[in-house]
GROMACS .gro file of N, CA and C in nm:
model
  240
    1UNK      N    1   6.913   6.364   5.772
    1UNK     CA    2   7.013   6.492   5.830
    1UNK      C    3   6.935   6.529   5.920
    2UNK      N    4   7.034   6.589   5.924
    2UNK     CA    5   6.978   6.649   6.081
    2UNK      C    6   6.926   6.835   6.076
    3UNK      N    7   6.894   6.926   6.145
    3UNK     CA    8   6.856   6.984   6.165
    3UNK      C    9   6.869   7.145   6.072
    4UNK      N   10   7.046   7.135   6.111
    4UNK     CA   11   7.065   7.211   6.085
    4UNK      C   12   7.130   7.253   5.918
    5UNK      N   13   7.148   7.126   5.879
    5UNK     CA   14   7.172   7.097   5.770
    5UNK      C   15   7.113   7.107   5.702
    6UNK      N   16   6.936   7.058   5.692
    6UNK     CA   17   6.838   7.128   5.601
    6UNK      C   18   6.808   7.282   5.622
    7UNK      N   19   6.851   7.356   5.713
    7UNK     CA   20   6.838   7.526   5.731
    7UNK      C   21   6.964   7.563   5.694
    8UNK      N   22   7.095   7.533   5.622
    8UNK     CA   23   7.202   7.548   5.560
    8UNK      C   24   7.148   7.575   5.454
    9UNK      N   25   7.120   7.463   5.407
    9UNK     CA   26   7.081   7.419   5.229
    9UNK      C   27   6.949   7.512   5.209
   10UNK      N   28   6.875   7.560   5.295
   10UNK     CA   29   6.772   7.639   5.292
   10UNK      C   30   6.801   7.735   5.284
   11UNK      N   31   6.858   7.813   5.329
   11UNK     CA   32   6.928   7.933   5.380
   11UNK      C   33   7.035   7.923   5.185
   12UNK      N   34   7.102   7.874   5.153
   12UNK     CA   35   7.199   7.869   5.085
   12UNK      C   36   7.108   7.917   4.910
   13UNK      N   37   7.055   7.778   4.943
   13UNK     CA   38   6.896   7.846   4.824
   13UNK      C   39   6.820   7.923   4.811
   14UNK      N   40   6.826   7.979   4.937
   14UNK     CA   41   6.732   8.088   4.901
   14UNK      C   42   6.789   8.224   4.908
   15UNK      N   43   6.947   8.221   4.881
   15UNK     CA   44   7.045   8.358   4.871
   15UNK      C   45   7.014   8.389   4.760
   16UNK      N   46   7.024   8.175   4.703
   16UNK     CA   47   7.121   8.145   4.517
   16UNK      C   48   6.909   8.225   4.487
   17UNK      N   49   6.824   8.231   4.495
   17UNK     CA   50   6.678   8.297   4.417
   17UNK      C   51   6.708   8.394   4.430
   18UNK      N   52   6.732   8.469   4.515
   18UNK     CA   53   6.707   8.567   4.585
   18UNK      C   54   6.866   8.705   4.434
   19UNK      N   55   6.892   8.595   4.449
   19UNK     CA   56   7.038   8.673   4.362
   19UNK      C   57   7.001   8.638   4.217
   20UNK      N   58   6.958   8.550   4.207
   20UNK     CA   59   6.930   8.546   4.064
   20UNK      C   60   6.813   8.676   4.023
   21UNK      N   61   6.772   8.708   4.128
   21UNK     CA   62   6.592   8.810   4.105
   21UNK      C   63   6.625   8.927   4.111
   22UNK      N   64   6.710   8.955   4.193
   22UNK     CA   65   6.845   9.037   4.151
   22UNK      C   66   6.935   9.106   4.017
   23UNK      N   67   6.962   8.973   3.965
   23UNK     CA   68   7.072   9.018   3.841
   23UNK      C   69   6.966   9.042   3.715
   24UNK      N   70   6.840   8.970   3.773
   24UNK     CA   71   6.706   8.965   3.627
   24UNK      C   72   6.650   9.067   3.607
   25UNK      N   73   6.641   9.159   3.743
   25UNK     CA   74   6.565   9.265   3.754
   25UNK      C   75   6.650   9.433   3.693
   26UNK      N   76   6.798   9.396   3.761
   26UNK     CA   77   6.938   9.466   3.743
   26UNK      C   78   6.953   9.507   3.597
   27UNK      N   79   6.970   9.339   3.604
   27UNK     CA   80   6.996   9.363   3.410
   27UNK      C   81   6.863   9.424   3.298
   28UNK      N   82   6.744   9.370   3.400
   28UNK     CA   83   6.594   9.422   3.297
   28UNK      C   84   6.614   9.588   3.292
   29UNK      N   85   6.605   9.671   3.422
   29UNK     CA   86   6.593   9.796   3.495
   29UNK      C   87   6.764   9.835   3.338
   30UNK      N   88   6.831   9.830   3.356
   30UNK     CA   89   6.936   9.874   3.259
   30UNK      C   90   6.971   9.875   3.156
   31UNK      N   91   6.872   9.860   3.101
   31UNK     CA   92   6.849   9.859   2.884
   31UNK      C   93   6.803  10.033   2.904
   32UNK      N   94   6.882  10.116   2.813
   32UNK     CA   95   6.856  10.204   2.770
   32UNK      C   96   6.765  10.195   2.701
   33UNK      N   97   6.690  10.153   2.593
   33UNK     CA   98   6.594  10.115   2.522
   33UNK      C   99   6.548  10.010   2.553
   34UNK      N  100   6.385   9.990   2.526
   34UNK     CA  101   6.281   9.885   2.466
   34UNK      C  102   6.269   9.804   2.350
   35UNK      N  103   6.335   9.904   2.227
   35UNK     CA  104   6.315   9.829   2.116
   35UNK      C  105   6.449   9.782   2.035
   36UNK      N  106   6.412   9.710   1.921
   36UNK     CA  107   6.513   9.699   1.865
   36UNK      C  108   6.608   9.787   1.778
   37UNK      N  109   6.764   9.819   1.781
   37UNK     CA  110   6.813   9.866   1.727
   37UNK      C  111   6.933   9.775   1.628
   38UNK      N  112   7.000   9.941   1.612
   38UNK     CA  113   7.151   9.852   1.459
   38UNK      C  114   7.271   9.840   1.535
   39UNK      N  115   7.193   9.911   1.687
   39UNK     CA  116   7.328   9.960   1.799
   39UNK      C  117   7.450   9.797   1.784
   40UNK      N  118   7.538   9.862   1.835
   40UNK     CA  119   7.653   9.707   1.820
   40UNK      C  120   7.748   9.753   1.996
   41UNK      N  121   7.803   9.617   2.021
   41UNK     CA  122   7.843   9.678   2.122
   41UNK      C  123   7.970   9.657   2.162
   42UNK      N  124   8.040   9.661   1.966
   42UNK     CA  125   8.188   9.655   2.005
   42UNK      C  126   8.261   9.568   1.988
   43UNK      N  127   8.225   9.488   2.004
   43UNK     CA  128   8.239   9.332   1.960
   43UNK      C  129   8.188   9.326   1.839
   44UNK      N  130   8.343   9.185   1.770
   44UNK     CA  131   8.278   9.167   1.667
   44UNK      C  132   8.440   9.084   1.600
   45UNK      N  133   8.352   8.923   1.606
   45UNK     CA  134   8.402   8.775   1.554
   45UNK      C  135   8.410   8.779   1.439
   46UNK      N  136   8.522   8.683   1.365
   46UNK     CA  137   8.502   8.655   1.183
   46UNK      C  138   8.400   8.744   1.152
   47UNK      N  139   8.367   8.866   1.178
   47UNK     CA  140   8.302   8.964   1.068
   47UNK      C  141   8.098   8.929   1.147
   48UNK      N  142   8.072   8.840   1.298
   48UNK     CA  143   7.971   8.867   1.319
   48UNK      C  144   8.028   8.998   1.472
   49UNK      N  145   7.857   9.006   1.416
   49UNK     CA  146   7.916   9.207   1.558
   49UNK      C  147   7.713   9.127   1.613
   50UNK      N  148   7.782   9.188   1.740
   50UNK     CA  149   7.701   9.156   1.810
   50UNK      C  150   7.598   9.295   1.891
   51UNK      N  151   7.479   9.305   1.834
   51UNK     CA  152   7.433   9.385   1.829
   51UNK      C  153   7.349   9.442   2.012
   52UNK      N  154   7.339   9.571   2.021
   52UNK     CA  155   7.278   9.578   2.162
   52UNK      C  156   7.129   9.593   2.188
   53UNK      N  157   7.108   9.505   2.156
   53UNK     CA  158   6.915   9.474   2.214
   53UNK      C  159   6.870   9.423   2.336
   54UNK      N  160   6.733   9.514   2.342
   54UNK     CA  161   6.711   9.435   2.500
   54UNK      C  162   6.692   9.253   2.483
   55UNK      N  163   6.687   9.217   2.641
   55UNK     CA  164   6.610   9.076   2.639
   55UNK      C  165   6.485   9.099   2.589
   56UNK      N  166   6.505   8.980   2.483
   56UNK     CA  167   6.380   8.959   2.498
   56UNK      C  168   6.258   8.906   2.569
   57UNK      N  169   6.102   8.952   2.567
   57UNK     CA  170   6.029   8.935   2.683
   57UNK      C  171   6.011   8.791   2.671
   58UNK      N  172   5.966   8.685   2.616
   58UNK     CA  173   5.989   8.553   2.649
   58UNK      C  174   6.099   8.502   2.744
   59UNK      N  175   6.205   8.501   2.678
   59UNK     CA  176   6.321   8.500   2.751
   59UNK      C  177   6.327   8.574   2.916
   60UNK      N  178   6.259   8.629   2.918
   60UNK     CA  179   6.242   8.737   3.140
   60UNK      C  180   6.122   8.611   3.170
   61UNK      N  181   6.046   8.593   3.065
   61UNK     CA  182   5.952   8.506   3.177
   61UNK      C  183   5.976   8.403   3.195
   62UNK      N  184   6.063   8.381   3.103
   62UNK     CA  185   6.159   8.200   3.164
   62UNK      C  186   6.191   8.225   3.248
   63UNK      N  187   6.306   8.290   3.248
   63UNK     CA  188   6.331   8.371   3.339
   63UNK      C  189   6.251   8.307   3.523
   64UNK      N  190   6.192   8.445   3.497
   64UNK     CA  191   6.061   8.434   3.621
   64UNK      C  192   6.004   8.271   3.636
   65UNK      N  193   5.974   8.197   3.565
   65UNK     CA  194   5.917   8.106   3.578
   65UNK      C  195   6.013   8.030   3.627
   66UNK      N  196   6.136   7.970   3.580
   66UNK     CA  197   6.259   7.948   3.715
   66UNK      C  198   6.238   7.958   3.837
   67UNK      N  199   6.231   8.101   3.874
   67UNK     CA  200   6.239   8.187   4.033
   67UNK      C  201   6.159   8.081   4.061
   68UNK      N  202   6.008   8.165   4.007
   68UNK     CA  203   5.900   8.043   4.072
   68UNK      C  204   5.916   7.871   4.082
   69UNK      N  205   5.929   7.843   3.996
   69UNK     CA  206   5.946   7.669   4.018
   69UNK      C  207   6.094   7.660   4.154
   70UNK      N  208   6.166   7.759   4.129
   70UNK     CA  209   6.225   7.683   4.232
   70UNK      C  210   6.151   7.732   4.374
   71UNK      N  211   6.145   7.820   4.389
   71UNK     CA  212   6.090   7.853   4.523
   71UNK      C  213   5.929   7.768   4.528
   72UNK      N  214   5.851   7.682   4.456
   72UNK     CA  215   5.747   7.645   4.526
   72UNK      C  216   5.814   7.496   4.505
   73UNK      N  217   5.898   7.499   4.435
   73UNK     CA  218   5.995   7.281   4.467
   73UNK      C  219   6.021   7.291   4.609
   74UNK      N  220   6.105   7.429   4.667
   74UNK     CA  221   6.208   7.425   4.774
   74UNK      C  222   6.061   7.432   4.889
   75UNK      N  223   5.917   7.530   4.844
   75UNK     CA  224   5.801   7.502   4.974
   75UNK      C  225   5.777   7.307   4.977
   76UNK      N  226   5.786   7.261   4.841
   76UNK     CA  227   5.691   7.149   4.840
   76UNK      C  228   5.855   7.061   4.900
   77UNK      N  229   5.916   7.059   4.921
   77UNK     CA  230   6.042   6.953   4.976
   77UNK      C  231   6.082   6.984   5.102
   78UNK      N  232   6.023   7.089   5.178
   78UNK     CA  233   6.068   7.117   5.313
   78UNK      C  234   6.082   7.047   5.420
   79UNK      N  235   6.152   7.039   5.465
   79UNK     CA  236   6.207   6.868   5.550
   79UNK      C  237   6.096   6.939   5.619
   80UNK      N  238   6.028   6.801   5.737
   80UNK     CA  239   5.965   6.859   5.790
   80UNK      C  240   5.866   6.788   5.885
   0.00000   0.00000   0.00000
């Protein structure tokens, strides 16, 4: 593969990783409360309502671990 295509794929990959980090932290920051509530978001389907609770901490940590894994993977397989 030529140097141009390697650089292009690297730029796209880094852009996606930065976008995921931005989405993750902006979603985490926009949550108005940090404890479990009984408030709903107004959606109801077949009598099941969606609660307005924050993202579980283990889920957030898994997203962060996935981003770190992606960066390490990119560094290990850097063309060179």
